[in-house]
CSV table of C-alpha atoms in Angstrom, one decimal:
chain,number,residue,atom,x,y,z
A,1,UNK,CA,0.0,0.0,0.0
A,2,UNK,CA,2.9,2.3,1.2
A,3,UNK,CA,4.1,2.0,-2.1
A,4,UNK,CA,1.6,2.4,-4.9
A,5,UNK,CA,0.7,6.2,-3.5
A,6,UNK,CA,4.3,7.5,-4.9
A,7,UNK,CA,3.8,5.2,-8.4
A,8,UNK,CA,0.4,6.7,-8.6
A,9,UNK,CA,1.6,10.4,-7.9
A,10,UNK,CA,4.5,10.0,-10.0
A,11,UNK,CA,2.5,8.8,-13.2
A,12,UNK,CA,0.1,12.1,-12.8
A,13,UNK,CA,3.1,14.7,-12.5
A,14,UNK,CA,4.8,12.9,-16.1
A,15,UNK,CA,0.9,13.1,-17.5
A,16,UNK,CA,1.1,16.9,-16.6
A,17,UNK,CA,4.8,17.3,-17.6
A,18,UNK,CA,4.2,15.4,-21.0
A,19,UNK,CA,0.8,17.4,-21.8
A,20,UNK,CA,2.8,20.9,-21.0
A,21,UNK,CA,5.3,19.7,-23.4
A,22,UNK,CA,3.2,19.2,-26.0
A,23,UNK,CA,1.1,22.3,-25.5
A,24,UNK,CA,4.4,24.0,-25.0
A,25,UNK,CA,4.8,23.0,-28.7
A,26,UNK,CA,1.8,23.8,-30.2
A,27,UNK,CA,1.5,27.2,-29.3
A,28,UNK,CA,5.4,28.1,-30.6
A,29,UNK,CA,4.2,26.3,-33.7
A,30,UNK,CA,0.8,28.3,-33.7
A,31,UNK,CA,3.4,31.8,-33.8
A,32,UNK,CA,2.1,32.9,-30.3
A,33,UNK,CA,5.3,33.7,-29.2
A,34,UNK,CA,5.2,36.6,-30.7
A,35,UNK,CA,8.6,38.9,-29.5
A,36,UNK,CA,11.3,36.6,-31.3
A,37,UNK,CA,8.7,36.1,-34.4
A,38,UNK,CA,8.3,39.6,-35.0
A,39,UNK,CA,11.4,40.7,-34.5
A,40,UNK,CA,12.2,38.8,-37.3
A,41,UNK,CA,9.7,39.3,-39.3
A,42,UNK,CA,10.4,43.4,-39.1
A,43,UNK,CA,14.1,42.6,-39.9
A,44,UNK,CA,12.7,41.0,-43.2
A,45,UNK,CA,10.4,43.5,-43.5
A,46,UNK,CA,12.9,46.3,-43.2
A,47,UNK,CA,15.5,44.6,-45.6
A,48,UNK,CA,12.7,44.2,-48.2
A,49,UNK,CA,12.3,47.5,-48.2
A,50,UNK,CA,15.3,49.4,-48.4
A,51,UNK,CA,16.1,46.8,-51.0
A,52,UNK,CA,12.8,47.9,-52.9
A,53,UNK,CA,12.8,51.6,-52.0
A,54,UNK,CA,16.3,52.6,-51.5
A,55,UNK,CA,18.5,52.5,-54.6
A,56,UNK,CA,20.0,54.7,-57.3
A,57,UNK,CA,17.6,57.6,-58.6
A,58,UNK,CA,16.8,56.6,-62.3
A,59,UNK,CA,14.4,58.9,-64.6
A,60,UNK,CA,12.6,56.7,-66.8
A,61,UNK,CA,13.9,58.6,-70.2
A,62,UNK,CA,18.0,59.6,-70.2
A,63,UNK,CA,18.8,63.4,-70.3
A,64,UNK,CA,21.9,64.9,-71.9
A,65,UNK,CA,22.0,67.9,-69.5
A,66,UNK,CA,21.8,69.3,-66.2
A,67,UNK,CA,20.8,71.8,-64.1
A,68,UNK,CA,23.5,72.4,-61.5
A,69,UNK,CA,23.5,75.1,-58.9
A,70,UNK,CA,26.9,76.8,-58.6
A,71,UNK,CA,28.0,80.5,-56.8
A,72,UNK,CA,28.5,83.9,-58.2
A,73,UNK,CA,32.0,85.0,-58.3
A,74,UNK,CA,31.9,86.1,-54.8
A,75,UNK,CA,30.1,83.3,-53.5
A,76,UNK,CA,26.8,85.9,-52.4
A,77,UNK,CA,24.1,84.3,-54.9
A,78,UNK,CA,23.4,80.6,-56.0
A,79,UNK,CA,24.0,80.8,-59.6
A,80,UNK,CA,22.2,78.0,-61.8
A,81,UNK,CA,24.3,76.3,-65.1
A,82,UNK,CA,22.6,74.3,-67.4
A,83,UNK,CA,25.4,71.4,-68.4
A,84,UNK,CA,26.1,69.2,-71.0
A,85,UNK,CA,26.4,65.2,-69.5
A,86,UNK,CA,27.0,62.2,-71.3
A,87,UNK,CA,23.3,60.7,-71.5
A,88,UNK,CA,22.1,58.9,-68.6
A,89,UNK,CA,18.9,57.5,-66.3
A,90,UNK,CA,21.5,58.2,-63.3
A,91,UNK,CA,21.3,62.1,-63.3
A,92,UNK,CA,21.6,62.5,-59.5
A,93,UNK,CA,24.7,60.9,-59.2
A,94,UNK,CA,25.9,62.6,-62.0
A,95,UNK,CA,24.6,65.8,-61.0
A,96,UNK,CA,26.0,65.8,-57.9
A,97,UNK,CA,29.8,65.0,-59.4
A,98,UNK,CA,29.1,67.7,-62.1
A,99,UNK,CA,28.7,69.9,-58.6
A,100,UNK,CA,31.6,68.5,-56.7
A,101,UNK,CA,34.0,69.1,-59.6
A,102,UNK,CA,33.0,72.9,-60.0
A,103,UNK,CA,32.3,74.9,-62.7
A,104,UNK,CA,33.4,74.4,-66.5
A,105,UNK,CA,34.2,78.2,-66.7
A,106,UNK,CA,35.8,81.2,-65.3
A,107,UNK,CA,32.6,82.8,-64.5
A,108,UNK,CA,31.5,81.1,-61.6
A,109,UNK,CA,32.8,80.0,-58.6
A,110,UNK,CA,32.7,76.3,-56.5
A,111,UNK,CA,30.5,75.8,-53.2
A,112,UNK,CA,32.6,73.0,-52.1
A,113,UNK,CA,36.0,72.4,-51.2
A,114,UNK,CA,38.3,71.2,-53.7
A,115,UNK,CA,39.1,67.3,-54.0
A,116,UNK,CA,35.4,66.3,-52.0
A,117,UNK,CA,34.1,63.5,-53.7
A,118,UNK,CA,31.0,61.4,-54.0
A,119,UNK,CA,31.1,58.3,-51.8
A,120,UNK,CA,27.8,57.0,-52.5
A,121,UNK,CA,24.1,57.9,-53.2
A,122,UNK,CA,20.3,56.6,-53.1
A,123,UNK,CA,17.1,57.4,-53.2
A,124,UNK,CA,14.2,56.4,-50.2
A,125,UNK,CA,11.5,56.6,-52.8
A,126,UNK,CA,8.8,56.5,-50.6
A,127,UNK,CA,9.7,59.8,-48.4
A,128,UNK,CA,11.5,61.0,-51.5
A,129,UNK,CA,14.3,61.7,-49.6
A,130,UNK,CA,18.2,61.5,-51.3
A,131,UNK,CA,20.9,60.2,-49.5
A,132,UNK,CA,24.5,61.5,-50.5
A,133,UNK,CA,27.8,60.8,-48.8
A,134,UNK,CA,30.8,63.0,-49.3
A,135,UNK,CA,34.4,62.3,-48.3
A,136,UNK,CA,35.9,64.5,-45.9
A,137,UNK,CA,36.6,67.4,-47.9
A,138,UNK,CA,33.6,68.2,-46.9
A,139,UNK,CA,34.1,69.7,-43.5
A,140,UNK,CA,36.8,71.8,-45.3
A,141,UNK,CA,33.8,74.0,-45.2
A,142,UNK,CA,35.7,77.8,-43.8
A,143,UNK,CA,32.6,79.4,-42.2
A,144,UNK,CA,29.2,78.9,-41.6
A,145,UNK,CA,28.3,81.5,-45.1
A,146,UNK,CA,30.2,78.6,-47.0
A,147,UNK,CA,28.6,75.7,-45.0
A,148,UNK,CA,24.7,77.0,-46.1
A,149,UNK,CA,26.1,78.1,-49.7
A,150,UNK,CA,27.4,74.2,-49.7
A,151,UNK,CA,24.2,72.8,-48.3
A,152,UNK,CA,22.2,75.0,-50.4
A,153,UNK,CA,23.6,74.1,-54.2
A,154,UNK,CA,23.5,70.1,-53.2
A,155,UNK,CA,19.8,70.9,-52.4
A,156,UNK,CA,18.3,72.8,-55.2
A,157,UNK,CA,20.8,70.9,-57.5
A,158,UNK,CA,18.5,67.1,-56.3
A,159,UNK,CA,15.9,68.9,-55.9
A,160,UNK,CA,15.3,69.8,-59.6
A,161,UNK,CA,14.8,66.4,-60.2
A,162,UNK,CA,11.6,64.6,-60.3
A,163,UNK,CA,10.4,63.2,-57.1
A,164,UNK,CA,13.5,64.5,-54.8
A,165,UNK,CA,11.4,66.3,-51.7
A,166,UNK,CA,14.6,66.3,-49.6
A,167,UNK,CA,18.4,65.6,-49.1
A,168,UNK,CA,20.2,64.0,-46.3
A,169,UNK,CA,24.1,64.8,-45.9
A,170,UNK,CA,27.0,62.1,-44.8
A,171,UNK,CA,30.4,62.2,-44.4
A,172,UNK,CA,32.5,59.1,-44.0
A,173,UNK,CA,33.8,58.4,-41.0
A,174,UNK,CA,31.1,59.6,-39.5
A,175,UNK,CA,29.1,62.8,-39.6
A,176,UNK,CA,29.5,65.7,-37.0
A,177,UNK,CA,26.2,66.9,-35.7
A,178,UNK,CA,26.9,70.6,-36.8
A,179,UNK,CA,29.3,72.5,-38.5
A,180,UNK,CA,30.2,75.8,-38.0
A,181,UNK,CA,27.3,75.9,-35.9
A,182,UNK,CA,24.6,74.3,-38.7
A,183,UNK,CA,23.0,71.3,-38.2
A,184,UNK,CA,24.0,68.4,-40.4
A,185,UNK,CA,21.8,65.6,-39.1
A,186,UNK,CA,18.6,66.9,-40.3
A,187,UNK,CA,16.6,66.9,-43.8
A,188,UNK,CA,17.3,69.7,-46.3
A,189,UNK,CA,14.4,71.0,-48.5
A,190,UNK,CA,13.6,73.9,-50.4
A,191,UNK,CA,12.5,76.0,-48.2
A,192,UNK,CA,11.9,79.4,-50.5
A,193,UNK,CA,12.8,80.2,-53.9
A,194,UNK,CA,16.3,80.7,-54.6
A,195,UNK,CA,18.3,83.4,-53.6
A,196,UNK,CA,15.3,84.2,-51.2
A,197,UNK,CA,15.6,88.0,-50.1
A,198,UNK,CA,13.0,90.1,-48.1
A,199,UNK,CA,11.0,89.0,-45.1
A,200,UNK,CA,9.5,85.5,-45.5
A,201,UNK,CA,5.7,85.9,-44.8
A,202,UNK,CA,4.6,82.7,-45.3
A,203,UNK,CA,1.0,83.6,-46.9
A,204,UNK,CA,2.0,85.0,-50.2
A,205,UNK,CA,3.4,84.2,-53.2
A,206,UNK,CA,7.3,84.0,-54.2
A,207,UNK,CA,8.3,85.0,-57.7
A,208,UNK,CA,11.8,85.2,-59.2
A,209,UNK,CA,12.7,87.9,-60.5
A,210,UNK,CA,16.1,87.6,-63.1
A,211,UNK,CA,19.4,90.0,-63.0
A,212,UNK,CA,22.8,89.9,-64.6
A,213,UNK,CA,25.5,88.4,-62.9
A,214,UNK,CA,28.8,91.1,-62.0
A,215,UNK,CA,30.3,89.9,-65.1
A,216,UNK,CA,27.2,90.4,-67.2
A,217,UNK,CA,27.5,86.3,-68.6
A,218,UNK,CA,25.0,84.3,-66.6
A,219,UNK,CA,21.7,85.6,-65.1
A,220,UNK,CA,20.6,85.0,-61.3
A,221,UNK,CA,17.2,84.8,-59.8
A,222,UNK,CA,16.5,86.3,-57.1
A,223,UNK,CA,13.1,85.4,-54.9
A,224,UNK,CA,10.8,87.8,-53.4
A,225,UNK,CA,7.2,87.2,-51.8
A,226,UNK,CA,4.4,88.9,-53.1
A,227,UNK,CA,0.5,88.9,-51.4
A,228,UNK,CA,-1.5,85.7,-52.6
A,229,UNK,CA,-4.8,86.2,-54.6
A,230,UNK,CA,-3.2,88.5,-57.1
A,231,UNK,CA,-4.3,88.4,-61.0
A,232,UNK,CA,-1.8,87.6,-63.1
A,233,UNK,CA,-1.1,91.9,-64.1
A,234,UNK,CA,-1.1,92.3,-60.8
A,235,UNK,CA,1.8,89.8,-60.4
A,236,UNK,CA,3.1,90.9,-63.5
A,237,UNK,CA,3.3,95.1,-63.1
A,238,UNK,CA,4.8,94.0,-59.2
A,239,UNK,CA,7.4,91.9,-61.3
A,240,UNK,CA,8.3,94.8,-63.6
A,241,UNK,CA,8.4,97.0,-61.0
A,242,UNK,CA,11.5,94.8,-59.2
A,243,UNK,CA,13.0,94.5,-63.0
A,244,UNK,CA,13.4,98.1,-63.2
A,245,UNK,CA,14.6,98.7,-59.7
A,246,UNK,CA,17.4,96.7,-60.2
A,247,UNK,CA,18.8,94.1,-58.2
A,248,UNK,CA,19.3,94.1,-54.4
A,249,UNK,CA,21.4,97.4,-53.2
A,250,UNK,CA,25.1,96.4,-52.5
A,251,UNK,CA,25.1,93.2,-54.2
A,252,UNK,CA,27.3,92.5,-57.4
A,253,UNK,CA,24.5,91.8,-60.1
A,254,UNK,CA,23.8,94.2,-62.5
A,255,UNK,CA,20.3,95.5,-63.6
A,256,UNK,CA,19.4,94.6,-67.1
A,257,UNK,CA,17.4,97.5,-68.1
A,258,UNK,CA,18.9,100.8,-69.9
A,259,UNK,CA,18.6,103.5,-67.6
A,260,UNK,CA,15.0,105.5,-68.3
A,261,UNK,CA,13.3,102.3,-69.1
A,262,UNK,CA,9.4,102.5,-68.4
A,263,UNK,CA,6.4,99.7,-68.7
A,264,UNK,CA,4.0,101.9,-71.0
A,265,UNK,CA,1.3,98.8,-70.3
A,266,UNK,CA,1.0,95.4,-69.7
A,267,UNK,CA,-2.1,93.4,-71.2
A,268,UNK,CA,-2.8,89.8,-71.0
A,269,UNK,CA,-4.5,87.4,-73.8
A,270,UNK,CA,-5.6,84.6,-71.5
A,271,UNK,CA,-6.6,82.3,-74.1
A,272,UNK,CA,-3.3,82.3,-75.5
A,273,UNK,CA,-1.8,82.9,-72.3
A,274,UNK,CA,0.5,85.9,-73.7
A,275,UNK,CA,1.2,88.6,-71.3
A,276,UNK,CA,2.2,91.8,-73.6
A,277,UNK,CA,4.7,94.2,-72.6
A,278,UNK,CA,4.7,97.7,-73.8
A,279,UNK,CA,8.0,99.7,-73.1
A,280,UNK,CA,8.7,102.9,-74.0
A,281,UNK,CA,11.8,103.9,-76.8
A,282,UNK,CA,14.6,104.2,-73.5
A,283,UNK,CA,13.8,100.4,-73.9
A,284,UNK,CA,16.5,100.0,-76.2
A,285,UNK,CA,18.9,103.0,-75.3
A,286,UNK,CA,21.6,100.4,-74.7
A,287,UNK,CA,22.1,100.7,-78.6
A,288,UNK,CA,24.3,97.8,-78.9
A,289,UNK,CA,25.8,94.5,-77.0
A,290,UNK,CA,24.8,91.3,-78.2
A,291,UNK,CA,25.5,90.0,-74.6
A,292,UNK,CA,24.0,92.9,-72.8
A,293,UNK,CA,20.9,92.3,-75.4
A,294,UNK,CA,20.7,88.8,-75.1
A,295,UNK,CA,20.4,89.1,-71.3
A,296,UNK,CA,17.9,92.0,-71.4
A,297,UNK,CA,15.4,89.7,-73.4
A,298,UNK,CA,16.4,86.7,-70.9
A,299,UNK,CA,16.0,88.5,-67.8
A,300,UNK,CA,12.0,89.7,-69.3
A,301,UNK,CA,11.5,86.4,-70.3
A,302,UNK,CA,12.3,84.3,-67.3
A,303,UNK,CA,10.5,86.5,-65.3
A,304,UNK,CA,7.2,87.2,-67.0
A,305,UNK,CA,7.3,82.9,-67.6
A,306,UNK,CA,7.6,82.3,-64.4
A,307,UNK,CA,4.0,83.5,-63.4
A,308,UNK,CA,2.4,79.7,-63.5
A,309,UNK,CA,-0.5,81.5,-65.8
A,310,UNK,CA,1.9,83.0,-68.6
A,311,UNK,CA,3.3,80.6,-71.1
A,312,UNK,CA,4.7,83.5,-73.3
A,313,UNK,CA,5.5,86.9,-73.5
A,314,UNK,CA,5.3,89.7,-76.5
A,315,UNK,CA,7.4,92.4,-76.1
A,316,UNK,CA,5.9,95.7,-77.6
A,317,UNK,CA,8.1,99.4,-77.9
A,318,UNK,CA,5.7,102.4,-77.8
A,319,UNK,CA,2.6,99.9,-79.0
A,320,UNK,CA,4.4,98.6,-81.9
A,321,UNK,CA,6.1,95.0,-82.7
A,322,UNK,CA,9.6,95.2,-83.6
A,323,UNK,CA,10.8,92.9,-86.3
A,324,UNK,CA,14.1,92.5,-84.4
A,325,UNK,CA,16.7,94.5,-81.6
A,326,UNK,CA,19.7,96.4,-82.0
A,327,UNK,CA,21.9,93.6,-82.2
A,328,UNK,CA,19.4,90.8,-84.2
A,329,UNK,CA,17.3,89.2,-81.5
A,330,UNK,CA,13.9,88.4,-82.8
A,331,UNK,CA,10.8,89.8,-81.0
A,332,UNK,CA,8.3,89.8,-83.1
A,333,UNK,CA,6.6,86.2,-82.4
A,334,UNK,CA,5.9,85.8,-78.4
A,335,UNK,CA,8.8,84.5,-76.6
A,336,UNK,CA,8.3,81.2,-74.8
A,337,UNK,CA,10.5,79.7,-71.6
A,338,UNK,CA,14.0,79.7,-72.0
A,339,UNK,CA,14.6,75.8,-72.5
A,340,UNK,CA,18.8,76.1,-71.9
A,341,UNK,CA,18.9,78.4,-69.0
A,342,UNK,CA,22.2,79.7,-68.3
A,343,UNK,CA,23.6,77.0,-70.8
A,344,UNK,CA,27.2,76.9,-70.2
A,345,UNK,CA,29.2,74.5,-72.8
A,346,UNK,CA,32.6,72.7,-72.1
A,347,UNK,CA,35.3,75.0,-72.9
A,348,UNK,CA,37.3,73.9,-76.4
């Protein structure tokens, strides 16, 4: 009798044990334990999709030329160059060493140090975010000016291209957190229009309005903010009115209009979408300068075009079309977006 109590005890703890065991099985294979699973399920998940959504930017059609933003000579304005490229899907990349090795003329000056390289780039498609990483050069960087002039031509460089929201900077061997007292570790977007100036309001409207640069070759934008809800003459007489101001006092761009210029009228075909501008005869008091003229028509142009409503702009002198300038530039037909702006060829 003594004996058959522990037998019997014994056989109902190995029932429990064996039970345990095999309900101890069941629910690992049933996925409740749930920590280790999804752990590595999000590991997958996460590898998936930076192999899916991270990866070299690639436009669906190649392009022969870029849009790269570079510095005026004395490193106060962004100054955009349109530049020939070997054709290519991979225009960020390229863009970006188009950039790093500087201009292809004597005109414009470099917004990064000498010898910084590209050590790799991709694209999070789905926050449309760019990564780039930069050797070391980089921090070579002399003051904090040069440090937001850097930032600010690798951003509106990516930025031109389709789909780039922001840019994220690297540096190898690690990236500080600031230098020269700006943040690196953030996201870089387009805040404003390029070459913002004035007081940001926020509410209104930012147009460019175009100027010569100090050695009268390229032409720089320069952003201002206007009130929203204005008509499109509205925008446009506020635009003229900037044009023939001239650019920002104490800054080394050059107006673009011949001293006594005056807007006679401005009238706008919105079927067509032609804004026409009626100048009086000071309008071409230059009297000569194929570069001076070419940049006078440029600066009207990409300033008028830049209204989203006008698509082209006629160009009138005291009510009458002109079969041609000074100096051979056609204005009698509407003048339509500049398609090569600030084209600047490889030297021969």
């Amino acid at each position: 009798m003594g004996n058959q109590r522990p037998r019997v005890g014994g056989g109902k703890w190995l029932g429990v044990f064996l039970v345990l065991l095999v309900l101890g099985t069941v629910l690992v294979g049933c996925g409740l334990n749930e920590k280790p699973t999804n752990s590595s399920q999000n590991r997958q998940k996460e590898t998936s999709t930076n192999t899916t959504s991270n990866r070299q930017l690639v436009l669906s059609s190649e392009r022969s030329q870029v849009l790269v933003y570079f510095a005026t000579m004395d490193k106060e304005f962004l100054l955009p160059l349109t530049i020939d490229i070997n054709p290519t899907k991979e225009v960020a990349k390229v863009a970006v060493e188009k950039l790093l090795a500087g201009p292809n003329n004597k005109f414009a000056a470099a917004t990064v140090p000498e010898g910084t390289k590209l050590k790799d780039i991709y694209f999070a498609e789905t926050s449309g975010t760019i990564y780039v990483e930069l050797t070391k050069s980089f921090l070579e960087l002399a003051d904090e000016q040069e440090v937001q002039l850097a930032l600010d031509s690798l951003t509106y460089t990516l930025t031109e291209l389709p789909g780039v929201e922001e840019v994220r900077i690297a540096v190898e061997g690690g990236t500080p957190e600031e230098l020269h007292g700006i943040p690196l570790g953030e996201s870089f977007k387009r805040e404003h229009g390029v070459n913002f100036r004035g007081k940001l309001q926020g509410d209104g409207e930012q147009i460019a309005i175009y100027f010569s640069d100090e050695n009268a070759m390229f032409m720089v934008p320069v952003t201002i903010e206007i009130p929203a809800g204005l008509g499109v003459l509205d925008k446009a007489q506020l635009a003229m009115k900037e044009l023939l101001q001239g650019p920002p006092k104490g800054s080394s761009l050059n107006p673009v209009l011949w001293k006594g210029t005056k807007v006679i009228s401005l009238e706008w075909n919105e079927t067509e979408r032609v804004l026409f501008v009626n100048f009086n005869r000071d309008f071409v008091g230059y009297g000569g300068g194929s570069t001076f003229e070419g940049q006078l028509v440029n600066a009207i142009t990409c300033t008028l075009t830049g209204l989203p409503e006008v698509e082209k702009v006629q160009i009138l002198i005291e009510g009458a079309k002109w079969d041609y300038l000074p100096e051979g530039t056609d204005i009698y037909e509407p003048l339509g977006k500049v398609e090569k702006f600030n084209y600047s060829s490889q030297p021969s």
